[in-house]
PDB file of C-alpha atoms in Angstrom:
ATOM      1  CA  SER A 200    -201.515 115.235  56.550  1.00 86.00           C
ATOM      2  CA  GLN A 201    -201.879 117.390  59.606  1.00 87.00           C
ATOM      3  CA  THR A 202    -199.016 119.360  61.115  1.00 92.00           C
ATOM      4  CA  ILE A 203    -198.716 121.615  64.113  1.00 95.00           C
ATOM      5  CA  HIS A 204    -196.256 124.463  64.446  1.00 95.00           C
ATOM      6  CA  GLN A 205    -195.097 126.442  67.437  1.00 96.00           C
ATOM      7  CA  TRP A 206    -192.864 129.466  67.637  1.00 95.00           C
ATOM      8  CA  PRO A 207    -190.560 130.580  68.821  1.00 96.00           C
ATOM      9  CA  ALA A 208    -188.699 127.420  69.761  1.00 94.00           C
ATOM     10  CA  THR A 209    -186.855 129.143  72.604  1.00 95.00           C
ATOM     11  CA  LEU A 210    -187.384 132.458  74.326  1.00 96.00           C
ATOM     12  CA  VAL A 211    -185.612 134.338  77.097  1.00 97.00           C
ATOM     13  CA  GLN A 212    -187.587 137.204  78.581  1.00 97.00           C
ATOM     14  CA  PRO A 213    -187.098 139.481  81.612  1.00 97.00           C
ATOM     15  CA  VAL A 214    -189.562 139.546  84.477  1.00 97.00           C
ATOM     16  CA  GLY A 215    -192.402 141.954  83.801  1.00 96.00           C
ATOM     17  CA  SER A 216    -192.151 141.781  80.017  1.00 97.00           C
ATOM     18  CA  PRO A 217    -195.046 140.670  77.806  1.00 97.00           C
ATOM     19  CA  LEU A 218    -195.334 137.274  76.154  1.00 96.00           C
ATOM     20  CA  SER A 219    -196.854 135.962  72.972  1.00 97.00           C
ATOM     21  CA  LEU A 220    -196.501 132.336  71.877  1.00 97.00           C
ATOM     22  CA  GLU A 221    -198.153 131.167  68.719  1.00 97.00           C
ATOM     23  CA  CYS A 222    -199.442 127.806  67.596  1.00 98.00           C
ATOM     24  CA  THR A 223    -200.908 126.951  64.213  1.00 97.00           C
ATOM     25  CA  VAL A 224    -202.345 123.741  62.819  1.00 97.00           C
ATOM     26  CA  GLU A 225    -202.457 122.745  59.182  1.00 95.00           C
ATOM     27  CA  GLY A 226    -204.407 120.073  57.372  1.00 93.00           C
ATOM     28  CA  THR A 227    -207.538 119.986  59.512  1.00 90.00           C
ATOM     29  CA  SER A 228    -210.485 122.216  60.280  1.00 90.00           C
ATOM     30  CA  ASN A 229    -212.236 123.157  63.511  1.00 91.00           C
ATOM     31  CA  PRO A 230    -209.737 121.364  65.727  1.00 91.00           C
ATOM     32  CA  ASN A 231    -209.826 121.406  69.504  1.00 90.00           C
ATOM     33  CA  LEU A 232    -206.718 123.256  70.660  1.00 93.00           C
ATOM     34  CA  TYR A 233    -204.807 123.067  73.931  1.00 92.00           C
ATOM     35  CA  TRP A 234    -201.988 124.810  75.776  1.00 94.00           C
ATOM     36  CA  TYR A 235    -199.961 122.862  78.321  1.00 92.00           C
ATOM     37  CA  ARG A 236    -197.050 123.878  80.501  1.00 93.00           C
ATOM     38  CA  GLN A 237    -194.342 121.476  81.569  1.00 90.00           C
ATOM     39  CA  ALA A 238    -192.297 122.541  84.565  1.00 82.00           C
ATOM     40  CA  ALA A 239    -189.311 120.544  85.727  1.00 75.00           C
ATOM     41  CA  GLY A 240    -190.388 117.546  87.793  1.00 68.00           C
ATOM     42  CA  ARG A 241    -194.059 118.463  87.653  1.00 71.00           C
ATOM     43  CA  GLY A 242    -195.367 116.775  84.545  1.00 81.00           C
ATOM     44  CA  LEU A 243    -197.724 118.554  82.177  1.00 86.00           C
ATOM     45  CA  GLN A 244    -200.394 120.953  83.286  1.00 86.00           C
ATOM     46  CA  LEU A 245    -203.324 121.911  81.085  1.00 86.00           C
ATOM     47  CA  LEU A 246    -203.606 125.697  80.914  1.00 91.00           C
ATOM     48  CA  PHE A 247    -206.282 126.401  78.290  1.00 91.00           C
ATOM     49  CA  TYR A 248    -208.355 124.610  75.728  1.00 88.00           C
ATOM     50  CA  SER A 249    -210.570 125.797  72.918  1.00 91.00           C
ATOM     51  CA  VAL A 250    -213.297 124.087  70.927  1.00 88.00           C
ATOM     52  CA  GLY A 251    -213.809 126.952  68.482  1.00 91.00           C
ATOM     53  CA  ILE A 252    -212.942 130.514  67.482  1.00 93.00           C
ATOM     54  CA  GLY A 253    -213.218 132.819  70.452  1.00 90.00           C
ATOM     55  CA  GLN A 254    -214.085 129.960  72.814  1.00 90.00           C
ATOM     56  CA  ILE A 255    -211.474 129.570  75.535  1.00 91.00           C
ATOM     57  CA  SER A 256    -211.654 127.556  78.729  1.00 87.00           C
ATOM     58  CA  SER A 257    -209.120 128.175  81.455  1.00 85.00           C
ATOM     59  CA  GLU A 258    -208.067 125.353  83.730  1.00 78.00           C
ATOM     60  CA  VAL A 259    -205.703 127.215  86.031  1.00 77.00           C
ATOM     61  CA  PRO A 260    -206.045 130.821  87.231  1.00 66.00           C
ATOM     62  CA  GLN A 261    -202.831 132.717  86.529  1.00 79.00           C
ATOM     63  CA  ASN A 262    -201.403 135.707  84.740  1.00 89.00           C
ATOM     64  CA  LEU A 263    -201.572 133.959  81.377  1.00 94.00           C
ATOM     65  CA  SER A 264    -204.338 134.246  78.806  1.00 95.00           C
ATOM     66  CA  ALA A 265    -205.162 132.539  75.528  1.00 96.00           C
ATOM     67  CA  SER A 266    -206.924 133.598  72.377  1.00 96.00           C
ATOM     68  CA  ARG A 267    -208.094 131.916  69.222  1.00 97.00           C
ATOM     69  CA  PRO A 268    -208.473 134.575  66.556  1.00 95.00           C
ATOM     70  CA  GLN A 269    -208.676 132.091  63.692  1.00 95.00           C
ATOM     71  CA  ASP A 270    -209.837 128.502  63.380  1.00 95.00           C
ATOM     72  CA  ARG A 271    -206.357 126.998  63.405  1.00 96.00           C
ATOM     73  CA  GLN A 272    -204.446 129.589  65.401  1.00 97.00           C
ATOM     74  CA  PHE A 273    -203.995 129.556  69.156  1.00 97.00           C
ATOM     75  CA  ILE A 274    -202.052 132.206  71.027  1.00 97.00           C
ATOM     76  CA  LEU A 275    -200.756 132.209  74.584  1.00 97.00           C
ATOM     77  CA  SER A 276    -200.095 135.620  76.108  1.00 96.00           C
ATOM     78  CA  SER A 277    -199.095 137.440  79.217  1.00 96.00           C
ATOM     79  CA  LYS A 278    -198.945 141.137  80.004  1.00 95.00           C
ATOM     80  CA  LYS A 279    -196.242 140.765  82.654  1.00 95.00           C
ATOM     81  CA  LEU A 280    -194.165 137.621  83.026  1.00 95.00           C
ATOM     82  CA  LEU A 281    -193.239 136.140  86.384  1.00 94.00           C
ATOM     83  CA  LEU A 282    -190.246 133.959  87.188  1.00 94.00           C
ATOM     84  CA  SER A 283    -192.666 131.100  87.823  1.00 91.00           C
ATOM     85  CA  ASP A 284    -193.803 131.288  84.189  1.00 93.00           C
ATOM     86  CA  SER A 285    -190.589 129.627  83.065  1.00 93.00           C
ATOM     87  CA  GLY A 286    -191.120 126.219  81.524  1.00 93.00           C
ATOM     88  CA  PHE A 287    -191.732 124.254  78.383  1.00 93.00           C
ATOM     89  CA  TYR A 288    -194.989 125.196  76.663  1.00 96.00           C
ATOM     90  CA  LEU A 289    -196.717 122.696  74.470  1.00 94.00           C
ATOM     91  CA  CYS A 290    -199.579 123.235  72.089  1.00 96.00           C
ATOM     92  CA  ALA A 291    -201.747 120.313  71.020  1.00 93.00           C
ATOM     93  CA  TRP A 292    -204.740 119.667  68.811  1.00 92.00           C
ATOM     94  CA  SER A 293    -207.401 117.014  68.509  1.00 88.00           C
ATOM     95  CA  ALA A 294    -210.164 116.365  66.026  1.00 84.00           C
ATOM     96  CA  PRO A 295    -213.556 117.907  66.782  1.00 79.00           C
ATOM     97  CA  TRP A 296    -215.771 116.018  69.192  1.00 68.00           C
ATOM     98  CA  GLY A 297    -217.270 112.896  67.691  1.00 57.00           C
ATOM     99  CA  ARG A 298    -214.324 112.076  65.454  1.00 52.00           C
ATOM    100  CA  GLU A 299    -211.575 110.427  67.492  1.00 49.00           C
ATOM    101  CA  SER A 300    -211.323 113.551  69.584  1.00 49.00           C
ATOM    102  CA  ASP A 301    -209.750 111.584  72.361  1.00 69.00           C
ATOM    103  CA  GLU A 302    -206.317 111.584  70.713  1.00 81.00           C
ATOM    104  CA  GLN A 303    -204.150 114.695  70.958  1.00 88.00           C
ATOM    105  CA  TYR A 304    -201.219 115.628  68.768  1.00 91.00           C
ATOM    106  CA  PHE A 305    -198.474 117.803  70.150  1.00 93.00           C
ATOM    107  CA  GLY A 306    -196.305 120.507  68.688  1.00 95.00           C
ATOM    108  CA  PRO A 307    -192.530 120.719  69.204  1.00 94.00           C
ATOM    109  CA  GLY A 308    -192.844 123.090  72.162  1.00 94.00           C
ATOM    110  CA  THR A 309    -191.423 126.464  73.236  1.00 95.00           C
ATOM    111  CA  ARG A 310    -188.792 126.682  75.960  1.00 94.00           C
ATOM    112  CA  LEU A 311    -189.448 129.887  77.940  1.00 95.00           C
ATOM    113  CA  THR A 312    -186.923 131.194  80.435  1.00 96.00           C
ATOM    114  CA  VAL A 313    -187.894 134.211  82.501  1.00 96.00           C
ATOM    115  CA  THR A 314    -184.887 136.001  83.995  1.00 96.00           C
TER     116      THR A 314
ATOM    117  CA  ALA B 254    -211.928 114.354  89.469  1.00 69.00           C
ATOM    118  CA  GLN B 255    -209.407 112.514  87.379  1.00 74.00           C
ATOM    119  CA  SER B 256    -205.874 111.797  88.477  1.00 85.00           C
ATOM    120  CA  VAL B 257    -202.937 109.780  87.264  1.00 91.00           C
ATOM    121  CA  THR B 258    -200.124 108.341  89.361  1.00 94.00           C
ATOM    122  CA  GLN B 259    -196.915 107.093  87.845  1.00 95.00           C
ATOM    123  CA  LEU B 260    -194.844 105.064  90.254  1.00 92.00           C
ATOM    124  CA  GLY B 261    -191.169 105.944  90.057  1.00 91.00           C
ATOM    125  CA  SER B 262    -189.891 109.203  88.620  1.00 92.00           C
ATOM    126  CA  HIS B 263    -186.854 107.308  87.311  1.00 95.00           C
ATOM    127  CA  VAL B 264    -186.613 103.712  86.138  1.00 97.00           C
ATOM    128  CA  SER B 265    -183.316 102.145  85.101  1.00 97.00           C
ATOM    129  CA  VAL B 266    -183.061  98.889  83.152  1.00 97.00           C
ATOM    130  CA  SER B 267    -180.304  97.131  81.271  1.00 97.00           C
ATOM    131  CA  GLU B 268    -180.360  96.950  77.506  1.00 97.00           C
ATOM    132  CA  GLY B 269    -182.293  93.836  76.527  1.00 97.00           C
ATOM    133  CA  ALA B 270    -184.186  93.637  79.814  1.00 97.00           C
ATOM    134  CA  LEU B 271    -187.918  93.974  80.371  1.00 97.00           C
ATOM    135  CA  VAL B 272    -189.288  97.485  80.653  1.00 98.00           C
ATOM    136  CA  LEU B 273    -192.189  98.039  83.053  1.00 98.00           C
ATOM    137  CA  LEU B 274    -193.541 101.525  83.695  1.00 98.00           C
ATOM    138  CA  ARG B 275    -196.421 101.715  86.120  1.00 97.00           C
ATOM    139  CA  CYS B 276    -199.519 103.874  85.852  1.00 97.00           C
ATOM    140  CA  ASN B 277    -202.623 103.972  88.036  1.00 96.00           C
ATOM    141  CA  TYR B 278    -205.564 106.259  87.509  1.00 92.00           C
ATOM    142  CA  SER B 279    -208.732 107.428  89.151  1.00 88.00           C
ATOM    143  CA  SER B 280    -211.745 108.514  87.158  1.00 77.00           C
ATOM    144  CA  SER B 281    -215.431 108.876  87.909  1.00 73.00           C
ATOM    145  CA  VAL B 282    -216.409 107.616  84.461  1.00 74.00           C
ATOM    146  CA  PRO B 283    -214.865 105.087  82.067  1.00 75.00           C
ATOM    147  CA  PRO B 284    -211.531 106.540  81.026  1.00 82.00           C
ATOM    148  CA  TYR B 285    -209.560 106.813  77.879  1.00 86.00           C
ATOM    149  CA  LEU B 286    -205.934 105.987  78.662  1.00 90.00           C
ATOM    150  CA  PHE B 287    -202.764 106.974  76.872  1.00 92.00           C
ATOM    151  CA  TRP B 288    -199.025 106.598  76.979  1.00 96.00           C
ATOM    152  CA  TYR B 289    -196.879 109.290  75.427  1.00 95.00           C
ATOM    153  CA  VAL B 290    -193.107 109.453  74.979  1.00 96.00           C
ATOM    154  CA  GLN B 291    -191.034 112.628  75.032  1.00 93.00           C
ATOM    155  CA  TYR B 292    -187.459 112.883  73.837  1.00 91.00           C
ATOM    156  CA  PRO B 293    -185.355 115.809  75.136  1.00 85.00           C
ATOM    157  CA  ASN B 294    -186.635 119.241  74.108  1.00 81.00           C
ATOM    158  CA  GLN B 295    -189.307 117.767  71.877  1.00 86.00           C
ATOM    159  CA  GLY B 296    -193.058 117.474  71.957  1.00 88.00           C
ATOM    160  CA  LEU B 297    -194.947 114.384  72.993  1.00 91.00           C
ATOM    161  CA  GLN B 298    -195.528 111.428  70.699  1.00 94.00           C
ATOM    162  CA  LEU B 299    -198.354 108.984  71.221  1.00 93.00           C
ATOM    163  CA  LEU B 300    -197.160 105.437  71.953  1.00 96.00           C
ATOM    164  CA  LEU B 301    -200.547 103.791  72.376  1.00 94.00           C
ATOM    165  CA  LYS B 302    -204.035 104.334  73.697  1.00 91.00           C
ATOM    166  CA  TYR B 303    -206.966 102.474  75.151  1.00 91.00           C
ATOM    167  CA  THR B 304    -210.493 103.624  74.434  1.00 85.00           C
ATOM    168  CA  THR B 305    -212.771 100.585  74.286  1.00 83.00           C
ATOM    169  CA  GLY B 306    -212.527  96.938  73.280  1.00 86.00           C
ATOM    170  CA  ALA B 307    -209.448  94.780  73.735  1.00 89.00           C
ATOM    171  CA  THR B 308    -207.710  95.555  77.008  1.00 91.00           C
ATOM    172  CA  LEU B 309    -204.229  94.660  75.733  1.00 96.00           C
ATOM    173  CA  VAL B 310    -203.120  97.449  73.474  1.00 95.00           C
ATOM    174  CA  LYS B 311    -200.086  97.344  71.219  1.00 96.00           C
ATOM    175  CA  GLY B 312    -198.272 100.503  70.246  1.00 95.00           C
ATOM    176  CA  ILE B 313    -195.277 101.722  68.350  1.00 94.00           C
ATOM    177  CA  ASN B 314    -191.662 100.719  68.992  1.00 93.00           C
ATOM    178  CA  GLY B 315    -192.648  97.371  70.508  1.00 96.00           C
ATOM    179  CA  PHE B 316    -194.496  98.794  73.506  1.00 97.00           C
ATOM    180  CA  GLU B 317    -197.779  97.488  74.834  1.00 97.00           C
ATOM    181  CA  ALA B 318    -200.058  98.203  77.774  1.00 97.00           C
ATOM    182  CA  GLU B 319    -202.916  96.401  79.465  1.00 96.00           C
ATOM    183  CA  PHE B 320    -205.986  98.092  80.878  1.00 94.00           C
ATOM    184  CA  LYS B 321    -207.013  96.439  84.150  1.00 94.00           C
ATOM    185  CA  LYS B 322    -210.210  97.980  85.399  1.00 90.00           C
ATOM    186  CA  SER B 323    -210.200  96.076  88.699  1.00 91.00           C
ATOM    187  CA  GLU B 324    -206.734  97.430  89.488  1.00 92.00           C
ATOM    188  CA  THR B 325    -207.315 100.839  87.856  1.00 93.00           C
ATOM    189  CA  SER B 326    -204.000 100.349  86.111  1.00 95.00           C
ATOM    190  CA  PHE B 327    -202.516 100.828  82.675  1.00 96.00           C
ATOM    191  CA  HIS B 328    -198.908  99.678  82.926  1.00 98.00           C
ATOM    192  CA  LEU B 329    -196.570 100.027  79.957  1.00 98.00           C
ATOM    193  CA  THR B 330    -194.251  97.168  79.015  1.00 98.00           C
ATOM    194  CA  LYS B 331    -191.662  96.235  76.431  1.00 98.00           C
ATOM    195  CA  PRO B 332    -190.018  92.799  76.415  1.00 97.00           C
ATOM    196  CA  SER B 333    -186.533  93.968  75.495  1.00 97.00           C
ATOM    197  CA  ALA B 334    -185.192  97.469  76.099  1.00 97.00           C
ATOM    198  CA  HIS B 335    -183.180  99.292  73.475  1.00 96.00           C
ATOM    199  CA  MET B 336    -180.876 102.240  73.995  1.00 96.00           C
ATOM    200  CA  SER B 337    -183.175 104.365  71.842  1.00 95.00           C
ATOM    201  CA  ASP B 338    -185.996 103.841  74.384  1.00 96.00           C
ATOM    202  CA  ALA B 339    -184.319 106.246  76.809  1.00 96.00           C
ATOM    203  CA  ALA B 340    -186.821 109.084  77.201  1.00 96.00           C
ATOM    204  CA  GLU B 341    -189.548 110.520  79.420  1.00 95.00           C
ATOM    205  CA  TYR B 342    -192.818 108.585  79.458  1.00 96.00           C
ATOM    206  CA  PHE B 343    -196.178 110.026  80.406  1.00 95.00           C
ATOM    207  CA  CYS B 344    -199.381 108.251  81.245  1.00 94.00           C
ATOM    208  CA  ALA B 345    -202.559 110.264  80.698  1.00 90.00           C
ATOM    209  CA  VAL B 346    -206.304 109.916  81.130  1.00 86.00           C
ATOM    210  CA  SER B 347    -209.259 111.688  79.591  1.00 79.00           C
ATOM    211  CA  PHE B 348    -212.918 111.212  78.934  1.00 64.00           C
ATOM    212  CA  LEU B 349    -215.464 112.925  76.734  1.00 57.00           C
ATOM    213  CA  TYR B 350    -218.251 114.857  78.326  1.00 53.00           C
ATOM    214  CA  SER B 351    -221.634 113.703  77.169  1.00 44.00           C
ATOM    215  CA  GLY B 352    -222.471 117.309  76.353  1.00 43.00           C
ATOM    216  CA  GLY B 353    -219.856 117.495  73.670  1.00 45.00           C
ATOM    217  CA  GLY B 354    -216.473 119.096  73.376  1.00 45.00           C
ATOM    218  CA  ALA B 355    -213.236 117.630  74.585  1.00 51.00           C
ATOM    219  CA  ASP B 356    -211.380 118.221  77.785  1.00 60.00           C
ATOM    220  CA  GLY B 357    -207.627 118.185  77.975  1.00 66.00           C
ATOM    221  CA  LEU B 358    -205.619 115.209  79.091  1.00 78.00           C
ATOM    222  CA  THR B 359    -204.680 114.740  82.737  1.00 83.00           C
ATOM    223  CA  PHE B 360    -201.065 113.650  82.836  1.00 87.00           C
ATOM    224  CA  GLY B 361    -198.990 111.815  85.344  1.00 91.00           C
ATOM    225  CA  LYS B 362    -195.726 113.436  86.402  1.00 91.00           C
ATOM    226  CA  GLY B 363    -193.726 111.272  84.066  1.00 93.00           C
ATOM    227  CA  THR B 364    -191.158 108.512  84.376  1.00 95.00           C
ATOM    228  CA  HIS B 365    -187.653 108.978  83.091  1.00 95.00           C
ATOM    229  CA  LEU B 366    -186.488 105.700  81.555  1.00 97.00           C
ATOM    230  CA  ILE B 367    -182.738 105.090  81.684  1.00 97.00           C
ATOM    231  CA  ILE B 368    -181.204 102.294  79.660  1.00 97.00           C
ATOM    232  CA  GLN B 369    -177.933 100.882  80.955  1.00 96.00           C
ATOM    233  CA  PRO B 370    -175.579  99.411  78.333  1.00 93.00           C
TER     234      PRO B 370
END
């Protein structure tokens, strides 16, 4: 069966520090991968998605970036965090296009607090 | 552009009462529609989805939703609320581009369901 992991579970970082959040998927190959951010009272916002290694699409311009160095690894980064980067970050995966790729499966999330 | 509107950021019902969470969408092409549930500090879990076919969709935990194209709605219902249903509920829409690949889901802002004993 497929599983999705995110770490760390919680993170407290000062303004201006770098960020690296990692997401890995097991039990599937060539998944579509997604990063979402959930801010209080604002629902979920799609940040990035990837359909393959090295292929990243950005939905919202910001000081965050994403990379996909391996097929089942998705990393969210920032060089300098802002207070507004605080939130709950969720990684998700879906099967490659053409195979029920409409359904997404979510990881447990990372709670980021920027102080 | 796609959008999702969930009416009511908070809905409170008594245990045993009907649960109705409202969702309306806009989409330029036939949508795929989803309801997800989120318990505190956890990821999202799929409750049910509509892609094609039967417009009344049954999901987990006794929930169901009906796709009404004429009303552009996909309301979530459960006949009898249970205390364990207290959570955040998200409606979402997506569609597949004909050129391949998958876009992310567009989510509503969520509805917090409160169950009164």
